[in-house]
CSV table of C-alpha atoms and ligand atoms in Angstrom, one decimal:
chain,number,residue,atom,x,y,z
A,1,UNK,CA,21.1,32.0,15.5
A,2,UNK,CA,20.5,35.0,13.6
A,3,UNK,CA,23.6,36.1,12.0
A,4,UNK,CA,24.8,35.9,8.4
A,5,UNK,CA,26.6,32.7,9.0
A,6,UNK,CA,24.5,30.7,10.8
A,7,UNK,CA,24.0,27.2,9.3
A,8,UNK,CA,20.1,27.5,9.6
A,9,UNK,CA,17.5,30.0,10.6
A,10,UNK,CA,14.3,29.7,12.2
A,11,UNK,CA,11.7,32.6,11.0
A,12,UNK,CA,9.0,33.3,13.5
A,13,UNK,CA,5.9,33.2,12.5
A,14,UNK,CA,2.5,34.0,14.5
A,15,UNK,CA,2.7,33.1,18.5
A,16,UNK,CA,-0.8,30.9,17.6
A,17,UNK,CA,0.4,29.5,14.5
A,18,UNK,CA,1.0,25.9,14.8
A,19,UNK,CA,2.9,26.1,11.2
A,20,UNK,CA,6.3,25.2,10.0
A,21,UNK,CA,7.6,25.5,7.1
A,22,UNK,CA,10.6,23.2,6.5
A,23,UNK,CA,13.3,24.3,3.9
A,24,UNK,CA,16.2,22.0,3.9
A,25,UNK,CA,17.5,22.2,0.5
A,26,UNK,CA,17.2,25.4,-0.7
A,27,UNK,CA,21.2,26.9,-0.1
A,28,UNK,CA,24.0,26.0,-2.4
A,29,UNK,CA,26.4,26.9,0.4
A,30,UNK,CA,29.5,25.2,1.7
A,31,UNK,CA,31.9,26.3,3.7
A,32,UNK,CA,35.4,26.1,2.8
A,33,UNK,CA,36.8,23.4,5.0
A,34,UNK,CA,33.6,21.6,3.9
A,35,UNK,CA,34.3,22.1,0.2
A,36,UNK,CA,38.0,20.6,0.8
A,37,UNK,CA,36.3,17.1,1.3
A,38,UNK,CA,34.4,17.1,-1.7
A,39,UNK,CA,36.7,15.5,-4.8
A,40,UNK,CA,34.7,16.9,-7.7
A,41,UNK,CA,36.1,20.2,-9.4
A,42,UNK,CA,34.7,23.7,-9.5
A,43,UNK,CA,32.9,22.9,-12.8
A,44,UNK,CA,31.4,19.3,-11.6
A,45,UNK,CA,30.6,20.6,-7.9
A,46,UNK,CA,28.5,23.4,-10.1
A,47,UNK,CA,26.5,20.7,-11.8
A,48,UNK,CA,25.8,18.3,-8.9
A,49,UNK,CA,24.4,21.5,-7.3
A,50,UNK,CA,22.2,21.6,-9.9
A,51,UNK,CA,20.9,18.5,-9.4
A,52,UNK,CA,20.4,18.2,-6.2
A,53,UNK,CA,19.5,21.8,-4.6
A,54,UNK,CA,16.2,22.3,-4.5
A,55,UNK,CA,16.4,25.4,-5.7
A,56,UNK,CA,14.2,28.8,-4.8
A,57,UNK,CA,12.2,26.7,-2.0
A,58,UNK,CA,13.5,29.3,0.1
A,59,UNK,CA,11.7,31.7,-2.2
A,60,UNK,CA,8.2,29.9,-2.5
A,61,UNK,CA,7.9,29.1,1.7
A,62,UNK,CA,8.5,32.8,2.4
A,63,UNK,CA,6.1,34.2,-0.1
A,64,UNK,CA,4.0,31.4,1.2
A,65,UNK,CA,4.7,33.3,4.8
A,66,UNK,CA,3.8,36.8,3.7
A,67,UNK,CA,0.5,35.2,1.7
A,68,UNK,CA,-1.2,33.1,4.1
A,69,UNK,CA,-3.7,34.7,6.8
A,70,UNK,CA,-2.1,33.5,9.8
A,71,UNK,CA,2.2,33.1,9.5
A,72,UNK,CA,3.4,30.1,9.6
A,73,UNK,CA,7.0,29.8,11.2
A,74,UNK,CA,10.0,28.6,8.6
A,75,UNK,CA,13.2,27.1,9.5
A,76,UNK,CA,15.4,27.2,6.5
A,77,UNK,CA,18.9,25.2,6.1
A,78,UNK,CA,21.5,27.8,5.0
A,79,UNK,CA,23.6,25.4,3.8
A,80,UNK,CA,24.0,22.9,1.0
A,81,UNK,CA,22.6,19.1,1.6
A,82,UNK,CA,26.1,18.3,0.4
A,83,UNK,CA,27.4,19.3,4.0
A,84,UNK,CA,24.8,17.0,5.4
A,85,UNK,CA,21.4,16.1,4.6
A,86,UNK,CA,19.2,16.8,7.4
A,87,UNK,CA,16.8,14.7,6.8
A,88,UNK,CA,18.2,11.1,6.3
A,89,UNK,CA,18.5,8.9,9.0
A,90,UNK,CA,22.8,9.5,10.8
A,91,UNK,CA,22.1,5.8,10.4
A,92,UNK,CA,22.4,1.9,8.9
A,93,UNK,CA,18.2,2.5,8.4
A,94,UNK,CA,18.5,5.0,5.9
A,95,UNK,CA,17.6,3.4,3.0
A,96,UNK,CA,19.6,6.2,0.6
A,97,UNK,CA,23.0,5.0,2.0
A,98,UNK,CA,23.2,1.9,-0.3
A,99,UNK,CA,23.6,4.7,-2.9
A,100,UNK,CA,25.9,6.5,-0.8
A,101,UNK,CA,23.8,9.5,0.1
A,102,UNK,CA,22.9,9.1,3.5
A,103,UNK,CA,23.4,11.9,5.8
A,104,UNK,CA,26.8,12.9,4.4
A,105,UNK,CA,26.9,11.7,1.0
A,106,UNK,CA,30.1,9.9,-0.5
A,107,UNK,CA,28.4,9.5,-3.8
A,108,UNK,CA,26.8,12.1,-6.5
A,109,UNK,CA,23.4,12.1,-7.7
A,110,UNK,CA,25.3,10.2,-11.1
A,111,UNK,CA,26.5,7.5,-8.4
A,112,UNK,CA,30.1,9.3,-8.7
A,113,UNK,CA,32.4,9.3,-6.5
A,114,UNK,CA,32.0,13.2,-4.0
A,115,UNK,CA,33.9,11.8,-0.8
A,116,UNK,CA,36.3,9.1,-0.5
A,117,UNK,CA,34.4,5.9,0.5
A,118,UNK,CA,36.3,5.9,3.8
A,119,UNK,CA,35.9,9.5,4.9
A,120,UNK,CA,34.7,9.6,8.2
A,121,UNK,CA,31.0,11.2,8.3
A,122,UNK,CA,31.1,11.6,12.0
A,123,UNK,CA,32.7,15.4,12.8
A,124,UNK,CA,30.2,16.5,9.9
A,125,UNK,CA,27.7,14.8,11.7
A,126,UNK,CA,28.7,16.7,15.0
A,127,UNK,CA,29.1,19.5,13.8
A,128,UNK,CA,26.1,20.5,11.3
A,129,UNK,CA,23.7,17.2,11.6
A,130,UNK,CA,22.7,17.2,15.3
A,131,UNK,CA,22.7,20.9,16.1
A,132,UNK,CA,20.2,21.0,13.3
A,133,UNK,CA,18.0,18.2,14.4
A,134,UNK,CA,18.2,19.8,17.8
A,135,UNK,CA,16.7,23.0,16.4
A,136,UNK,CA,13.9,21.7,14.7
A,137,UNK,CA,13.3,19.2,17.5
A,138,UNK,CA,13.1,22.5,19.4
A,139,UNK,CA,11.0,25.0,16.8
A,140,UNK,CA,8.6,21.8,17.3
A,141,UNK,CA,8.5,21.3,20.8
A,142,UNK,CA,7.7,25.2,20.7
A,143,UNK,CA,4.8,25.1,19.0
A,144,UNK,CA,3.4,21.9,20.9
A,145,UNK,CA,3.8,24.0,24.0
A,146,UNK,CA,2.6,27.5,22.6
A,147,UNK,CA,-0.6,26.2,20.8
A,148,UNK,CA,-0.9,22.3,21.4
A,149,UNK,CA,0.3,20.6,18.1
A,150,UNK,CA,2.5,21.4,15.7
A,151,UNK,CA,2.3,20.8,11.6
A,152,UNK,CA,6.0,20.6,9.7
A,153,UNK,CA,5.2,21.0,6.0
A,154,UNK,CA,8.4,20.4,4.4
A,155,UNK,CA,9.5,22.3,0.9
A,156,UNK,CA,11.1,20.5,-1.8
A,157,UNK,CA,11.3,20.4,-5.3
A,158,UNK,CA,12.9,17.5,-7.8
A,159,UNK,CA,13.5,17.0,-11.2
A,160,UNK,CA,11.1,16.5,-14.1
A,161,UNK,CA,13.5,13.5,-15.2
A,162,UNK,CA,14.5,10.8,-12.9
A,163,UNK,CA,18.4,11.3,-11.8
A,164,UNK,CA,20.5,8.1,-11.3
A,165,UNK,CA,20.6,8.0,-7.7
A,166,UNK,CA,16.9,8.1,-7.4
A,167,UNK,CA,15.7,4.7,-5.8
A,168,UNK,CA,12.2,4.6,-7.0
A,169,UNK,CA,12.6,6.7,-10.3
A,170,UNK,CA,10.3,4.7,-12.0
A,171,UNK,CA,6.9,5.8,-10.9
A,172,UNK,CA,4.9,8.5,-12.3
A,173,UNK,CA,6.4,12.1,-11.6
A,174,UNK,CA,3.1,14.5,-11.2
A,175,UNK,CA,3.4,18.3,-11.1
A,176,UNK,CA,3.2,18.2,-7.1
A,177,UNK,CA,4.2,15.6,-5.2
A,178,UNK,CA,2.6,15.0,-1.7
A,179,UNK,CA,4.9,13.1,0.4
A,180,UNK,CA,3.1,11.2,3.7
A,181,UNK,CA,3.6,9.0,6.9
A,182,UNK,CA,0.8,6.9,8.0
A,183,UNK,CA,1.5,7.9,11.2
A,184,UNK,CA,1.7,11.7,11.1
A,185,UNK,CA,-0.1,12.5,8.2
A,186,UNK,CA,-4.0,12.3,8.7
A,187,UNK,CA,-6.5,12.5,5.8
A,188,UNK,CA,-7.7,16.2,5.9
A,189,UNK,CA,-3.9,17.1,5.8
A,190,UNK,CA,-3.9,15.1,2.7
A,191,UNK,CA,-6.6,16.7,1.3
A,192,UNK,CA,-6.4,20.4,2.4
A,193,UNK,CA,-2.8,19.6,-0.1
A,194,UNK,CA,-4.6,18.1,-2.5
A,195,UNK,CA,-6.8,21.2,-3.0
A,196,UNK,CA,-4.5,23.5,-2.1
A,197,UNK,CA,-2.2,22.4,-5.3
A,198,UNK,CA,-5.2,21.4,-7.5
A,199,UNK,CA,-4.2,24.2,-10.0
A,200,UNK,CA,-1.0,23.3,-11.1
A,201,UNK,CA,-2.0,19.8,-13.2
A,202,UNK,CA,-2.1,17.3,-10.9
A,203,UNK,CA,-1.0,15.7,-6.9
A,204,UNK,CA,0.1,12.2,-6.5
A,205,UNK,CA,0.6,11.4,-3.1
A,206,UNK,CA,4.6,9.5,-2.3
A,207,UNK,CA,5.7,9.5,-5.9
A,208,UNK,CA,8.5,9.3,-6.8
A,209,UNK,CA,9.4,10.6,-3.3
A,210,UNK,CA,7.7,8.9,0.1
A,211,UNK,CA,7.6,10.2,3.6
A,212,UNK,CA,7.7,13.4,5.5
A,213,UNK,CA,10.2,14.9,7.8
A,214,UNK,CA,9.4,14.8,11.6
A,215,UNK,CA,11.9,15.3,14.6
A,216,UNK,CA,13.1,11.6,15.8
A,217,UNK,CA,11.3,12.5,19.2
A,218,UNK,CA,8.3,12.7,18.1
A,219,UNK,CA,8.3,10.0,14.9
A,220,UNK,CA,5.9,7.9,15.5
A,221,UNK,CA,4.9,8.2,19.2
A,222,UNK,CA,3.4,11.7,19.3
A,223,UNK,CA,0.0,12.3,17.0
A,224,UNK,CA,0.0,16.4,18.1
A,225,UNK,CA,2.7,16.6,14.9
A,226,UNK,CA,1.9,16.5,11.8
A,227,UNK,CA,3.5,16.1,8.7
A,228,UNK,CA,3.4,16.4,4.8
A,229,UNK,CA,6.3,16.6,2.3
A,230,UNK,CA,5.4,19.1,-0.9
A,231,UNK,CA,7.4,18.3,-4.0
A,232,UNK,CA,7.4,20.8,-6.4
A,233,UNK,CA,8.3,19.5,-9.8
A,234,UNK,CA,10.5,21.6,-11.2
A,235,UNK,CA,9.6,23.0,-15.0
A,236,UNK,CA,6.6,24.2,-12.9
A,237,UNK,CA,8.6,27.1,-11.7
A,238,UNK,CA,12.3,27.3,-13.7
A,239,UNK,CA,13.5,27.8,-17.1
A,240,UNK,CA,15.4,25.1,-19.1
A,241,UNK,CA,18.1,27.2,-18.2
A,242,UNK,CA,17.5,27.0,-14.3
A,243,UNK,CA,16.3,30.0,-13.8
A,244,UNK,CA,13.2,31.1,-11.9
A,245,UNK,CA,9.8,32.1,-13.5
A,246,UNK,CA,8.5,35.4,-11.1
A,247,UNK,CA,4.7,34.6,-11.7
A,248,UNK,CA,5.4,30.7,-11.5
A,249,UNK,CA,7.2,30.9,-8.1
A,250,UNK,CA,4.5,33.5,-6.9
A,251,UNK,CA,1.6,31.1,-7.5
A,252,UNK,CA,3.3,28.3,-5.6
A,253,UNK,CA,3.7,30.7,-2.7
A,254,UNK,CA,0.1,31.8,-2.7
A,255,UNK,CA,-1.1,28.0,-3.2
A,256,UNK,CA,1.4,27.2,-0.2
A,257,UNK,CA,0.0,29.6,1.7
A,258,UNK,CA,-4.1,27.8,0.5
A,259,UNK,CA,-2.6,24.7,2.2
A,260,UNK,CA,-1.5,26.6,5.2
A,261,UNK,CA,-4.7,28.5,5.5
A,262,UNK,CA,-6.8,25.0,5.2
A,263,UNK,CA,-5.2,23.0,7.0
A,264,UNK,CA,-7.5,21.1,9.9
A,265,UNK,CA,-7.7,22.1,13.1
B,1,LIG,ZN1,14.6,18.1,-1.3
C-alpha cells in the first residue's frame, strides 16, 4: 500500500538491514465512518487525542532513518489507535481491556465512556486489526528471509504525568523508557538502548510501560526476532503547549539512529 489513504505504510529501508522501526501511534486520523462510533464531541475527541497519540514518533523514527549508517525499514500506522490499537492482544489476554482499551477501545484514557459498552469490536477488528498484523507479520518474515533475523524497535512516547487509564502509573517515569520481553529482548539489545539514550537523563527499563511488540507468529517461539519498546517521555521533545521542539526531536532521531547503529549482531 502506497497511496495517500492507506491505513499503514511500510518504508523500505536497506536490502541487509535487519531493522524495523515500529510507529503505531503516531497519526491522529480517523476515518469518517470510524469517527461515527466514537460518542465524544469535536472538542473532547481533540483532547483524548492528545492524550493518547504519541505524537511526532513518526517524525523521530524517520530522522532516525535518514541518520543512522545503515536504514532501517519503518512501518508506520496512519491511523489513530482510536480505530484500533495494533498492538493489544484482539483478545480476553489483554490485560488493558478491564479498562476498556483493548484492541478497540470503549473507554477514554479518563475511564470515559468513547464507544458504547456493547459496540461490536469485531468489523473494526476485520477491517483495520488483522490486515495490519498481517503486514508487520509480513515486513518481519522479510527480513528473516533477506538477512536471517529481524529486530522490531517500536516508537512511542507517553506522558510526563500518569493518565487515569494507566495500570501501573505508579512507578517511576524516566526520560526514556526501555520496554522488554524476556524472550525477545537479549541483554546487548538492552544495553546498546541504554547507551544509545544515555544523553537525555536517564533509561529505566518496563516503567511505567512493559513489553515490546512482536508479530503473534513469532512471540515466543522464534529467537531470530528481536524486540525493544522506546518510550520517549514527552517534555523531552514538546512544549507545554504540545508542540514540537526542532533540536529536541532531532537529537532523539540521531540517538535512535546510535541504537540502530549498535545494535548486536
Ligand atoms: Zn504508544
Amino acid at each position: 500500500m502506497t497511496d495517500g489513504t492507506a491505513p499503514f505504510l511500510l518504508h523500505p529501508g536497506d536490502p541487509g538491514s535487519p531493522v524495523i522501526l515500529h510507529v503505531p501511534h503516531a497519526s491522529r486520523v480517523i476515518p469518517a465512518d470510524v469517527r461515527a462510533g466514537i460518542v465524544l464531541d469535536d472538542r473532547a475527541l481533540e483532547a483524548e487525542l492528545d492524550h493518547i497519540t504519541d505524537a511526532w514518533t513518526d517524525r523521530i523514527a524517520a530522522a532516525a532513518a535518514v541518520a543512522a549508517r545503515v536504514r532501517p525499514w519503518r512501518f508506520v500506522n496512519r491511523l489513530s489507535r482510536l480505530v484500533v490499537d495494533p498492538e493489544r492482544f484482539p483478545d480476553e489476554r489483554e490485560e488493558m481491556l478491564a479498562v476498556g482499551m483493548g484492541a478497540v477501545y470503549t473507554r477514554t484514557t479518563h475511564r470515559e465512556v468513547l464507544r458504547p459498552a456493547d459496540a461490536d469490536p469485531r468489523p473494526l477488528i476485520e477491517r483495520y486489526f488483522h490486515p495490519y498484523a498481517e503486514a508487520m507479520t509480513a515486513a518481519v518474515a522479510e527480513r528473516l528471509d533477506a538477512v536471517g533475523r529481524a529486530v522490531v524497535v517500536d516508537v512511542h512516547s507517553y506522558p510526563a504525568r500518569a493518565l487515569p487509564y494507566e495500570l501501573h502509573g505508579d512507578g517511576p517515569r524516566p526520560p526514556v523508557c526501555l520496554g522488554t520481553d524476556a524472550f525477545h529482548t537479549s541483554g546487548p539489545l538492552l544495553d546498546a538502548a541504554r547507551r544509545a539514550f544515555a544523553g537525555f537523563g536517564g533509561t529505566e527499563p518496563d516503567t511505567p510501560f512493559a513489553g515490546a511488540y512482536v508479530p503473534l507468529r513469532y512471540y515466543g517461539r522464534d529467537a531470530r526476532v528481536g524486540a525493544l519498546m522506546v518510550e520517549i517521555r514527552r517534555d523531552l521533545y514538546l512544549d507545554e503547549r504540545g508542540a514540537p521542539r526542532d533540536a529536541a526531536v532531532g537529537a532523539l532521531g540521531r540517538a535512535l539512529a546510535g541504537l540502530v547503529d549498535r545494535l548486536p549482531l
